[in-house]
CSV table of C-alpha atoms in Angstrom, one decimal:
chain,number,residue,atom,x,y,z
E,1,UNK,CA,86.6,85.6,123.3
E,2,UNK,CA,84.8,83.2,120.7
E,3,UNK,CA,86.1,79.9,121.6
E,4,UNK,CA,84.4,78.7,118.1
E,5,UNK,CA,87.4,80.2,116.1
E,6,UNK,CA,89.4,77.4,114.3
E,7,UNK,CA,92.4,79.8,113.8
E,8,UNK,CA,94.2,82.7,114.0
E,9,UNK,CA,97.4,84.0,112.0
E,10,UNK,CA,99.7,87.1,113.0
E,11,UNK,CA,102.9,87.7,111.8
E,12,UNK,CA,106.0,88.5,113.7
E,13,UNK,CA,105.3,92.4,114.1
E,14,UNK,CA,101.9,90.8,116.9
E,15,UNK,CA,104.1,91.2,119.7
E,16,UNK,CA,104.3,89.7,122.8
E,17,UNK,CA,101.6,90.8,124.5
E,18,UNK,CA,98.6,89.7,122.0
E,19,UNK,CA,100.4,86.3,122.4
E,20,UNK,CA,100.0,86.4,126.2
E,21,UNK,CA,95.9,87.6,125.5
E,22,UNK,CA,95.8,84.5,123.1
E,23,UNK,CA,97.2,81.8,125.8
E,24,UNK,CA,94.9,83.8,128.5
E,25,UNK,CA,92.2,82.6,126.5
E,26,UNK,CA,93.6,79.2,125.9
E,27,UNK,CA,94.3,79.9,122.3
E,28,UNK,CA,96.4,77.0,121.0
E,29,UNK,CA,99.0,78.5,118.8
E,30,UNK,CA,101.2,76.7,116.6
E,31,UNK,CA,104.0,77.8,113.8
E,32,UNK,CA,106.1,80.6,113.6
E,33,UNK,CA,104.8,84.1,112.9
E,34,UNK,CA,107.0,86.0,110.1
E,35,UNK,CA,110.0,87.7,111.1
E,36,UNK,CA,109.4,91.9,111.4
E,37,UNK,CA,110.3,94.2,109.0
E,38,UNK,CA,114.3,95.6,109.8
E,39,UNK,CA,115.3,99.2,109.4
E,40,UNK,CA,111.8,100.8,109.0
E,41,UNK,CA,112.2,103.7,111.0
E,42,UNK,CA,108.6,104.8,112.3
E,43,UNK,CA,108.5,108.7,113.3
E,44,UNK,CA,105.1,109.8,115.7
E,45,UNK,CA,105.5,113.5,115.5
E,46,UNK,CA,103.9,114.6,118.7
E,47,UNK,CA,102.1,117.6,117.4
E,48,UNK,CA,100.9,119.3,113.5
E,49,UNK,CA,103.9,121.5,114.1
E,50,UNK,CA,105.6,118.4,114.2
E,51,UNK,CA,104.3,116.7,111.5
E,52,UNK,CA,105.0,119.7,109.2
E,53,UNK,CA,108.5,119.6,109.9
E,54,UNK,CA,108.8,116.1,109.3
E,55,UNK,CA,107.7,116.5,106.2
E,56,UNK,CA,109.6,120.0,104.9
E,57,UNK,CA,112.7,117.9,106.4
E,58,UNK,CA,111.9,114.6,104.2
E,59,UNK,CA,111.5,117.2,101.3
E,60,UNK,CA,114.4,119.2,101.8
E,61,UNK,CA,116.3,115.9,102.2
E,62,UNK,CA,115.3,114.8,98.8
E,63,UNK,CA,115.8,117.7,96.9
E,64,UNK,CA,119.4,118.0,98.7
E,65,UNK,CA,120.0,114.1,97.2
E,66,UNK,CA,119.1,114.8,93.7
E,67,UNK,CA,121.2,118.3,93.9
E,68,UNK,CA,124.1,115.7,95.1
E,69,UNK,CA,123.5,112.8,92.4
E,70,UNK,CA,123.3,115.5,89.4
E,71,UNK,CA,126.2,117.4,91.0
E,72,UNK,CA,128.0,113.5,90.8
E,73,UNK,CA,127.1,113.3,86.9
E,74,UNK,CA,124.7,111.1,88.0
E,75,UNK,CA,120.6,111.0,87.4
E,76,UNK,CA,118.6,112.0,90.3
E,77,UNK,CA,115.9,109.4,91.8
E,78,UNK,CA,114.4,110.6,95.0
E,79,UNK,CA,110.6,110.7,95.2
E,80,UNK,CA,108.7,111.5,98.6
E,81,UNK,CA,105.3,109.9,98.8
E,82,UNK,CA,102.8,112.2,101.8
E,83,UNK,CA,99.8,110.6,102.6
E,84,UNK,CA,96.9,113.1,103.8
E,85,UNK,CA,93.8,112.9,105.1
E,86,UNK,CA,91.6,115.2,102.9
E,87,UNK,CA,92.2,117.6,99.7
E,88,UNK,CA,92.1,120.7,101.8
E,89,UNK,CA,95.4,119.2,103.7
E,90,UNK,CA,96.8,118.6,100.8
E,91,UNK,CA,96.4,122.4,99.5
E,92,UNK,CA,97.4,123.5,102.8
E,93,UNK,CA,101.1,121.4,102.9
E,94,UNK,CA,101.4,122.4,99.3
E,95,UNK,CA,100.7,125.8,100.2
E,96,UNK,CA,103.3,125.5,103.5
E,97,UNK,CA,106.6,123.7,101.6
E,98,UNK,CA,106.2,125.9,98.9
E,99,UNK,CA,106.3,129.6,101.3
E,100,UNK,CA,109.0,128.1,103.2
E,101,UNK,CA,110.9,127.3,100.2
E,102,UNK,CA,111.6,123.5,100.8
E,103,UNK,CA,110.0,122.9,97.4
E,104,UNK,CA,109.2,124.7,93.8
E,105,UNK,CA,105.4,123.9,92.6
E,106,UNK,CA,106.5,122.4,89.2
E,107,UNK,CA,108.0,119.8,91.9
E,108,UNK,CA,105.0,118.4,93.4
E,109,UNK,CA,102.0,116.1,91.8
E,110,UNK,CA,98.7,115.8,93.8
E,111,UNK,CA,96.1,113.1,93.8
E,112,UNK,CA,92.8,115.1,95.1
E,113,UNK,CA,89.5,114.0,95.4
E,114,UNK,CA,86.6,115.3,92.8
E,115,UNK,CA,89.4,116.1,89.8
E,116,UNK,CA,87.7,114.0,87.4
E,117,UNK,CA,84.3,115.8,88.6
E,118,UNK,CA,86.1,119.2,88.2
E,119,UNK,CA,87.8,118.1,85.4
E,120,UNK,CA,84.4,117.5,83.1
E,121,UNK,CA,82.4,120.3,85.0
E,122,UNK,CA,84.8,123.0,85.3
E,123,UNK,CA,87.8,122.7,82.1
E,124,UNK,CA,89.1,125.9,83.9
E,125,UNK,CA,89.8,124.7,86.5
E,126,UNK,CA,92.9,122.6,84.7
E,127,UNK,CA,92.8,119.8,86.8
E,128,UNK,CA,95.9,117.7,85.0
E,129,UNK,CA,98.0,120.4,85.5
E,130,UNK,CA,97.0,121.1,88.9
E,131,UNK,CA,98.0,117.7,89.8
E,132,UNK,CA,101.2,118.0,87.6
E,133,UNK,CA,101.1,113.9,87.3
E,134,UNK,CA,102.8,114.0,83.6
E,135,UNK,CA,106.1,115.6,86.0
E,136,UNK,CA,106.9,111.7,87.3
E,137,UNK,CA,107.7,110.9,83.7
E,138,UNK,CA,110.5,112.8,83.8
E,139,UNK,CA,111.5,112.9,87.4
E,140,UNK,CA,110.9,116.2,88.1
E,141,UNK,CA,108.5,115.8,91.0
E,142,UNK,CA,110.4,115.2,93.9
E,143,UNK,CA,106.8,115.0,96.1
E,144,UNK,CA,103.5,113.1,95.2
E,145,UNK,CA,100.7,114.0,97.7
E,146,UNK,CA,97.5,111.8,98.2
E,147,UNK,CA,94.7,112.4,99.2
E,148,UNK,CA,94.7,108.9,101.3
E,149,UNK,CA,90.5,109.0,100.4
E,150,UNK,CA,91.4,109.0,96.7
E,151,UNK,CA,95.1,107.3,97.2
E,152,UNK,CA,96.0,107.0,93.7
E,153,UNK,CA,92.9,104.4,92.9
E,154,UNK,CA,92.6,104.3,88.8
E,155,UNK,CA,95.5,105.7,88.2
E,156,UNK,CA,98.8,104.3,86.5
E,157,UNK,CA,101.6,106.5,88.3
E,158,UNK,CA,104.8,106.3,86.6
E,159,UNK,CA,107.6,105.6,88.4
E,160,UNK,CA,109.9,103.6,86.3
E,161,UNK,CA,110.5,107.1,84.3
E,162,UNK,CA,110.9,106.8,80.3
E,163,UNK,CA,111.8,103.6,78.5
E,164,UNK,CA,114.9,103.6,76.0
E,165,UNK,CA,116.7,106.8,77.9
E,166,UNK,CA,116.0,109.9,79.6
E,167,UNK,CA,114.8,109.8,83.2
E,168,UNK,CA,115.3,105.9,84.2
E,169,UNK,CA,112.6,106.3,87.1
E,170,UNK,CA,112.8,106.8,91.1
E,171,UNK,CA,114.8,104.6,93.6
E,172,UNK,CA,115.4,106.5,96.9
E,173,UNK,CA,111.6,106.5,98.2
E,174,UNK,CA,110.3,108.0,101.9
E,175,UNK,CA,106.6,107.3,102.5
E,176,UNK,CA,104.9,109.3,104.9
């Protein structure tokens, strides 16, 4: 509604209808937006049940790739990134994939919020190994969870796997 604004860019995902609020508000607009993103398939699970199953099903589905590529002679490359909202969700789909079997623990790394706090206060606790993070070195993990408050931040997460042989890093990714 400020008429003062010299410009505004969108890309091509805007859509038509923030166009049409633009030219409402005699918004001159000029150029070409950039074209969408194709074949990025966005799933709205309509409730948590939903969003569990979305996610044993992306892990199941990964696991069932690598099982495939080794079975092929072949190295195995899948990687599922989960995005959560807090630590305690990320305990809790931890604790749900591995009951239900989609997923062994040695499988999954964690980012969580406080580990360097726990790690320097509370050495028991093992916070490195609790996060398991040295497991995308070798491709072992087949989940990394974040803690979307923490999100990796100060970390150098190793996806590329190990130079000069051994695991030659991930290449079939699904982001939730």
């Amino acid at each position: 509604d400020n008429k003062n604004v010299r410009f505004v860019g969108f890309s091509g995902t805007a859509g038509e209808r923030f166009r049409e609020y633009l030219t409402k508000y005699g918004v001159k607009i000029v150029g070409v937006g950039s074209e969408g993103v194709k074949n990025v398939g966005l799933q709205l699970p309509e409730s948590p049940a939903g969003k569990f199953k979305a996610i044993g099903d992306a892990v199941r589905e990964a696991v069932a790739h690598d099982a495939a590529q080794v079975a092929a002679g072949r190295q195995a490359d899948a990687l599922v990134v989960l995005s959560l909202p807090d630590t305690r969700m990320v305990k809790e789909v931890r604790r749900y994939l591995i009951k239900t079997g989609a997923i062994k623990p040695d499988q999954i790394a964690m980012v969580f919020s406080d580990a360097e706090l726990l790690r320097l206060n509370r050495p028991e606790a093992n916070v490195a190994q609790q996060m398991n993070l040295e497991g995308l070195n070798n491709g072992r993990v087949k989940l990394l969870m974040l803690d979307t408050r923490v999100g990796g931040r100060g970390l150098d997460l190793n996806f590329k796997g190990q130079r000069g042989g051994g695991f030659g890093g991930y290449f079939k990714f699904k982001m939730l």
